[in-house]
Short mmCIF file of C-alpha atoms and ligand atoms in Angstrom, two decimals:
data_model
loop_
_atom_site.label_atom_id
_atom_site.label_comp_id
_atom_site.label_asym_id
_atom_site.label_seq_id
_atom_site.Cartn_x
_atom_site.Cartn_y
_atom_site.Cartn_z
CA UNK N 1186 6.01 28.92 56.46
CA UNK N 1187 4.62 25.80 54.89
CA UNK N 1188 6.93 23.60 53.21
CA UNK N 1189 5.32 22.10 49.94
CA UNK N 1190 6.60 18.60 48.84
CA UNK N 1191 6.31 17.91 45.25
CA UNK N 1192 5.74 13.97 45.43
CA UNK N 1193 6.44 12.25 42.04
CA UNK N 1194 8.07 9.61 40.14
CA UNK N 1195 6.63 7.09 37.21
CA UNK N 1196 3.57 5.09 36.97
CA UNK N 1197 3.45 2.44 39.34
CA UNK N 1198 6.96 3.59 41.27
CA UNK N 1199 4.88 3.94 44.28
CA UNK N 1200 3.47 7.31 44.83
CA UNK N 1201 0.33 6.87 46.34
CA UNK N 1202 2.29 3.80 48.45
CA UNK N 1203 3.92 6.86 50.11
CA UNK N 1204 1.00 8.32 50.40
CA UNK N 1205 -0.36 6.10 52.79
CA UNK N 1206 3.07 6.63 54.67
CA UNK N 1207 2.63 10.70 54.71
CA UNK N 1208 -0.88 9.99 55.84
CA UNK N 1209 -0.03 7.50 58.82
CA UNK N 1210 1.84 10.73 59.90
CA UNK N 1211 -0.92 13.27 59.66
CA UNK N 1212 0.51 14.98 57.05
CA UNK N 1213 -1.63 16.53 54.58
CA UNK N 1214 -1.71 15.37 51.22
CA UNK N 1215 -2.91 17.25 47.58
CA UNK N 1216 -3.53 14.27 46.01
CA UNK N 1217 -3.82 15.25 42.20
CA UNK N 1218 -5.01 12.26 40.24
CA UNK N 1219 -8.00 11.97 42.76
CA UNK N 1220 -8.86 15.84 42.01
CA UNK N 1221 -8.50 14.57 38.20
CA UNK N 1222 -11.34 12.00 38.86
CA UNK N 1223 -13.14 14.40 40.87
CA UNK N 1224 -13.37 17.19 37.81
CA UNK N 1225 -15.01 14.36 35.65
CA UNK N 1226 -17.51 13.68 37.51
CA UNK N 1227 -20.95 14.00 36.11
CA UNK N 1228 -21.88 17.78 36.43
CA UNK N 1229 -18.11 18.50 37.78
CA UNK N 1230 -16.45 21.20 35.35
CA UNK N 1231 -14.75 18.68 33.41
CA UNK N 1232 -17.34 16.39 32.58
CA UNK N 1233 -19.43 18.14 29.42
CA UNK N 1234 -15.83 18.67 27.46
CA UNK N 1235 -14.81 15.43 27.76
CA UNK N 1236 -17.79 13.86 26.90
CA UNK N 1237 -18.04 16.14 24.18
CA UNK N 1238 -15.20 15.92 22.72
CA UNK N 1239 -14.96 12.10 22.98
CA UNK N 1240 -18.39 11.01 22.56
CA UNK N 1241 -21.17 9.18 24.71
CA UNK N 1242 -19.01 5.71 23.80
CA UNK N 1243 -16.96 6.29 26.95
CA UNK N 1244 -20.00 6.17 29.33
CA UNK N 1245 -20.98 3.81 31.52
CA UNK N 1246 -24.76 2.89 31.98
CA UNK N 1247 -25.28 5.39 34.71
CA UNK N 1248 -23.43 7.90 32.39
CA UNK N 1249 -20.60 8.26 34.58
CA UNK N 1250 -16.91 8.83 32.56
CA UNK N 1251 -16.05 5.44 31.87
CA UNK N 1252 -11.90 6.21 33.08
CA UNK N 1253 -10.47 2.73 31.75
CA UNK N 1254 -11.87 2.88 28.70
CA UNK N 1255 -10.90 6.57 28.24
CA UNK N 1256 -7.56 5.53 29.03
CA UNK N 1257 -7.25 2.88 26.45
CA UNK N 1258 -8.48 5.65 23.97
CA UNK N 1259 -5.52 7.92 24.88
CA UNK N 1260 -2.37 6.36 25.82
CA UNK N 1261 -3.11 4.94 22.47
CA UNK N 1262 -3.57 8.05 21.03
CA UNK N 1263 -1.51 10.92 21.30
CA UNK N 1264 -3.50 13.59 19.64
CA UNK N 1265 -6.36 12.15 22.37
CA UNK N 1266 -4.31 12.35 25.07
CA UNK N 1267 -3.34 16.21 24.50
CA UNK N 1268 -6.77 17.51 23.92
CA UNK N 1269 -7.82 15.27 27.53
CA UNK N 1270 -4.42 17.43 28.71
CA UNK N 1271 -6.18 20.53 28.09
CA UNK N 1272 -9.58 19.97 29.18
CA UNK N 1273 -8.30 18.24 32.32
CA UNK N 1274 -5.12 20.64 33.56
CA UNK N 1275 -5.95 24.16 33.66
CA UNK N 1276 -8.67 22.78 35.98
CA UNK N 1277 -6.43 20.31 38.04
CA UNK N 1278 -3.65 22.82 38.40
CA UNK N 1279 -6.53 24.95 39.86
CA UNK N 1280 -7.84 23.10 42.39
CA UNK N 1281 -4.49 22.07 43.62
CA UNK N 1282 -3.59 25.80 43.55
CA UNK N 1283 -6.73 26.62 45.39
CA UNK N 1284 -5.98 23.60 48.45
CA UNK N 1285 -1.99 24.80 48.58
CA UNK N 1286 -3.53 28.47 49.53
CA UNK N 1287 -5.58 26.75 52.37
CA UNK N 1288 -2.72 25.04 53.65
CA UNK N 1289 -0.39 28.07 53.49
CA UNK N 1290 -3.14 30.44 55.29
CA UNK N 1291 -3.72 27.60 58.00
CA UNK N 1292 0.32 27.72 58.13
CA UNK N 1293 0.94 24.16 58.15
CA UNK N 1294 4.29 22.79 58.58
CA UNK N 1295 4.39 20.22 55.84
CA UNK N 1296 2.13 19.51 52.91
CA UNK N 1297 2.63 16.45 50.05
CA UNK N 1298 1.59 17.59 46.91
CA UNK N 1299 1.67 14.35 44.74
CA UNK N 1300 1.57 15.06 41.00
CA UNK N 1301 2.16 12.76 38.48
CA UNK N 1302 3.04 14.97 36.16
CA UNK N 1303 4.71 17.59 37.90
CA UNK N 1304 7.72 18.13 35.55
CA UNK N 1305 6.16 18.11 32.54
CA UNK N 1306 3.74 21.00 33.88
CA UNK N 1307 6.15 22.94 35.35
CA UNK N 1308 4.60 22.19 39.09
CA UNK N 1309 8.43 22.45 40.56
CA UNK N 1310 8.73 25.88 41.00
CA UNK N 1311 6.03 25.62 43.42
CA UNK N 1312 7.25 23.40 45.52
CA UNK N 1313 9.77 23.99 48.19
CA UNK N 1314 11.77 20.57 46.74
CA UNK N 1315 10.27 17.64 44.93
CA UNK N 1316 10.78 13.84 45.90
CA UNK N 1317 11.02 11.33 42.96
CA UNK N 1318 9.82 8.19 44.30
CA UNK N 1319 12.23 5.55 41.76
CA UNK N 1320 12.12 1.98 41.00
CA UNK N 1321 13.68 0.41 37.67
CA UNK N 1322 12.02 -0.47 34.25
CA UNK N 1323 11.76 -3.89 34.92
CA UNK N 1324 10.26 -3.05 38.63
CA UNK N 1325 7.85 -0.59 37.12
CA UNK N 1326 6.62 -2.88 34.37
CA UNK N 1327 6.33 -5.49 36.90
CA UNK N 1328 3.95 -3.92 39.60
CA UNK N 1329 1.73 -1.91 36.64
CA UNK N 1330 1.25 -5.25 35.10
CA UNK N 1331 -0.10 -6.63 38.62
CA UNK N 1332 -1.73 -3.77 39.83
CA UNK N 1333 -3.93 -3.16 36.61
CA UNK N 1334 -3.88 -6.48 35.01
CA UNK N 1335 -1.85 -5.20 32.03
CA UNK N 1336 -0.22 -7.10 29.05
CA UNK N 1337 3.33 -5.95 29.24
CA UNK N 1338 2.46 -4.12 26.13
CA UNK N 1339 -0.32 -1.96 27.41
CA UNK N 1340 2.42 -1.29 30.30
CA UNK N 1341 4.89 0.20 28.68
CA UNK N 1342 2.39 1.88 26.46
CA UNK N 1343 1.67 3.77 29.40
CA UNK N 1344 5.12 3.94 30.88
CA UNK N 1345 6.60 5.25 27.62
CA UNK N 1346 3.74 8.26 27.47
CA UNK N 1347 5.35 9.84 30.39
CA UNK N 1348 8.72 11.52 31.01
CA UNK N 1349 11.45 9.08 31.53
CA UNK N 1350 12.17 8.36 35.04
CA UNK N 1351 15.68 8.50 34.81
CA UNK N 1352 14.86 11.99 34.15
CA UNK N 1353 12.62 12.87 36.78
CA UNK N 1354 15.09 11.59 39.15
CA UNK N 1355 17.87 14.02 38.05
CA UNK N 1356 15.99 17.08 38.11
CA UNK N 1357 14.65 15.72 41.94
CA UNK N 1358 15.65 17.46 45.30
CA UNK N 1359 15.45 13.89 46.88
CA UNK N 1360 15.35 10.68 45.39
CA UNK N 1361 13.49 7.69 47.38
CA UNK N 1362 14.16 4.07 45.72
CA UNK N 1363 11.13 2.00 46.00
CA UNK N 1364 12.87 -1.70 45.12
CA UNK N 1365 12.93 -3.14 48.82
CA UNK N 1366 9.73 -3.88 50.40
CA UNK N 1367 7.03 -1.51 51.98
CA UNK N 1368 8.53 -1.16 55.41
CA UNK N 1369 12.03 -0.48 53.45
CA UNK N 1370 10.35 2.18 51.40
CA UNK N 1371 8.88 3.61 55.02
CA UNK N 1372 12.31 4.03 56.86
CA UNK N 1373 13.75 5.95 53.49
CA UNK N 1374 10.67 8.46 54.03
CA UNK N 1375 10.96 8.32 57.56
CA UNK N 1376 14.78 9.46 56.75
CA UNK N 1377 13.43 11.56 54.59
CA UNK N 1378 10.94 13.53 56.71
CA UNK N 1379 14.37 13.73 59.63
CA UNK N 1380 15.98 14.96 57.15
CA UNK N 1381 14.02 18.07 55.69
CA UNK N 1382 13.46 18.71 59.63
CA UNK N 1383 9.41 18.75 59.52
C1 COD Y 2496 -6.71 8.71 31.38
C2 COD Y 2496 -7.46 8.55 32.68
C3 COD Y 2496 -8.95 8.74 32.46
C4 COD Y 2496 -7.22 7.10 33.20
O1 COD Y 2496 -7.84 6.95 34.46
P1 COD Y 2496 -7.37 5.80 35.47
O2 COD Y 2496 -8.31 5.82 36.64
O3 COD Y 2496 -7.24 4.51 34.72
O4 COD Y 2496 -5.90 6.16 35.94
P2 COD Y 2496 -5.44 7.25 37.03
O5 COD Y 2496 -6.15 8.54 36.80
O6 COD Y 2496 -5.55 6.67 38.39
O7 COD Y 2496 -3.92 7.51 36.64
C5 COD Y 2496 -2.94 6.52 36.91
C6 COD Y 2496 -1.59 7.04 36.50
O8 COD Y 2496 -1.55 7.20 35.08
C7 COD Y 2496 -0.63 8.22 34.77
N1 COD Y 2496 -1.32 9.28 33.99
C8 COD Y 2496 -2.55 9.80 34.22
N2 COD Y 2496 -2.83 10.77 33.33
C9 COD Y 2496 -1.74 10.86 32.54
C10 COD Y 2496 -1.42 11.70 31.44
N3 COD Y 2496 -2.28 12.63 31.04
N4 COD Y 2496 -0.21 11.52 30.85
C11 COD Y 2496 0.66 10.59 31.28
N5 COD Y 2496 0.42 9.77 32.33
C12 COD Y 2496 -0.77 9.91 32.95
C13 COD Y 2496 -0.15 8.79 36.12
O9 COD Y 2496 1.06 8.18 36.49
C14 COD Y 2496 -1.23 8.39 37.06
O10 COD Y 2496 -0.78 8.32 38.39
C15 COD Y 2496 -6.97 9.54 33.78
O11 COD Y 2496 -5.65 9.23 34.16
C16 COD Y 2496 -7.01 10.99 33.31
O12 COD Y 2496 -8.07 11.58 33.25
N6 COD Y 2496 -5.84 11.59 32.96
C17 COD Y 2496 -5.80 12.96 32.52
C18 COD Y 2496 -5.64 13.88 33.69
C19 COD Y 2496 -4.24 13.79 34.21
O13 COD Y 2496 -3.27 14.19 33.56
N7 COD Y 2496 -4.10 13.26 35.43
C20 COD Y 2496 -2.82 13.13 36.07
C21 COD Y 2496 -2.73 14.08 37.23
S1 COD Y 2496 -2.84 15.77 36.75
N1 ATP Y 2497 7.75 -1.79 47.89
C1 ATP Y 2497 6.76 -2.42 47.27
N2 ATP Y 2497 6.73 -3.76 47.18
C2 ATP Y 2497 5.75 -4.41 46.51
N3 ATP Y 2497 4.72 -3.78 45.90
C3 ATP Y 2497 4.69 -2.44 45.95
C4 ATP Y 2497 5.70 -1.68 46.64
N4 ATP Y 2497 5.38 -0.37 46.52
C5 ATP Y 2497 4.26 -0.30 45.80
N5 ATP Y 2497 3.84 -1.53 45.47
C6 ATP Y 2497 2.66 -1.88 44.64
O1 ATP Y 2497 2.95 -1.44 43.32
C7 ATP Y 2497 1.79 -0.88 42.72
C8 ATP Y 2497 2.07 0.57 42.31
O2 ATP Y 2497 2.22 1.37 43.49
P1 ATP Y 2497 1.40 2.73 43.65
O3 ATP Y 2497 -0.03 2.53 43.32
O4 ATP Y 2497 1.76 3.27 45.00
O5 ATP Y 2497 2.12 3.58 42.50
P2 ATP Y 2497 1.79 5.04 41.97
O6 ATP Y 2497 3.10 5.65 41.66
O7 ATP Y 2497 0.90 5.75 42.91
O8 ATP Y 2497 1.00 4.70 40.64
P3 ATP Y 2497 0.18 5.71 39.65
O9 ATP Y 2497 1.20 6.46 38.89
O10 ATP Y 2497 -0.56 4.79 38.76
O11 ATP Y 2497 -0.72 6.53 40.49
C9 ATP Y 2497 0.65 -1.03 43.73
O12 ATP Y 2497 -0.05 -2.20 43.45
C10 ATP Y 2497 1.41 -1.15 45.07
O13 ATP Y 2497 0.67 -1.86 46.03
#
């Protein structure tokens, strides 16, 4: 039986950090926001509603989706943000559907299925438990700020469109701080991974 691991946590706690982890161990990874890029790519099955919806303005030259700009339109926006929700998860929740049937019928031992968002859509209950990778406010703000050359503003903008992560971590099976550095944040997976016996 394959055992599905929900991988979430906030933006910027560290997700696709223990990614890169999983992956160093050959462990198979559904990596949802890269299937959300995929879906909007020009002639992909997202593209033509988005760009619909939100207008040739958030193309680039080569009339790819423009994603930074599209994100400044709706974490500033919530009525934006929805209506991207709906174009965007029915299709996402798909795919990652489609890839955790794969896995299962190839009966492999352990797959990550890193979601973002996997509380808010209900993604739990199909997962065999769900790690909440957790770092504090001030951490979080922090390393957004860096990694996307935020204002503090537009990072909690985008902090503050997503569940809290004080909640995430209480409805978690496992709970993984990320506030040391990388290699501490490898031996708690590592633990981890002993742990769930895979
Ligand atoms: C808004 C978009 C274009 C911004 O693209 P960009 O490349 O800048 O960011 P990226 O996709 O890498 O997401 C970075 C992080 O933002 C957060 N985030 C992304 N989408 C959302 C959302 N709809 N609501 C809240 N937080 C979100 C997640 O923590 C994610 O890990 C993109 O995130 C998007 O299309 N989002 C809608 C689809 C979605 O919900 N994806 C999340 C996985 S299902
Ligand atoms: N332990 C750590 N020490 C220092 N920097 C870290 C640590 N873990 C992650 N980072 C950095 O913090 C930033 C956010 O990490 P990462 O991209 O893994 O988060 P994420 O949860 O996948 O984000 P998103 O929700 O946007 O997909 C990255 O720049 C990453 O290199």
């Amino acid at each position: 039986m394959t055992y599905f691991l929900g991988l979430t946590g906030g933006i910027a706690s560290g997700k696709s950090t223990a990614d890169e982890f999983f992956e160093k161990q050959n462990i198979p990874i559904i990596d949802s926001d890269l299937i959300a890029h995929q879906i909007m790519e020009v002639g992909q099955k997202g593209y033509q509603a988005i760009v619909n919806y939100f207008g040739s303005n958030i193309l680039n030259d080569d009339q790819t989706i423009n994603r930074h700009k599209l994100g400044g339109i709706v974490f500033n926006d919530k009525t934006k943000l929805k209506k991207l929700n709906e174009i965007t998860h029915p299709l996402v929740h798909q795919e990652i559907k489609q890839q955790m049937e794969r896995y299962r019928l190839n009966q492999e031992k352990l797959v990550v299925v890193d979601v973002p968002l996997l509380f808010e859509s209900g993604f739990e209950s199909l997962c065999d438990g769900v790690l909440v990778i957790s770092i504090s406010p001030k951490l979080q703000v922090k390393r957004l700020m860096k990694r996307n050359n935020f204002t503090k503003e537009e990072a909690l903008v985008r902090i503050n469109n997503q569940m809290p992560l004080s909640e995430k971590e209480k409805r978690a099976t496992y709970v993984v701080a990320n506030t040391g550095t990388i290699d501490d944040l490898e031996k708690r997976l590592s633990d981890l991974l002993q742990k769930i016996g895979r």
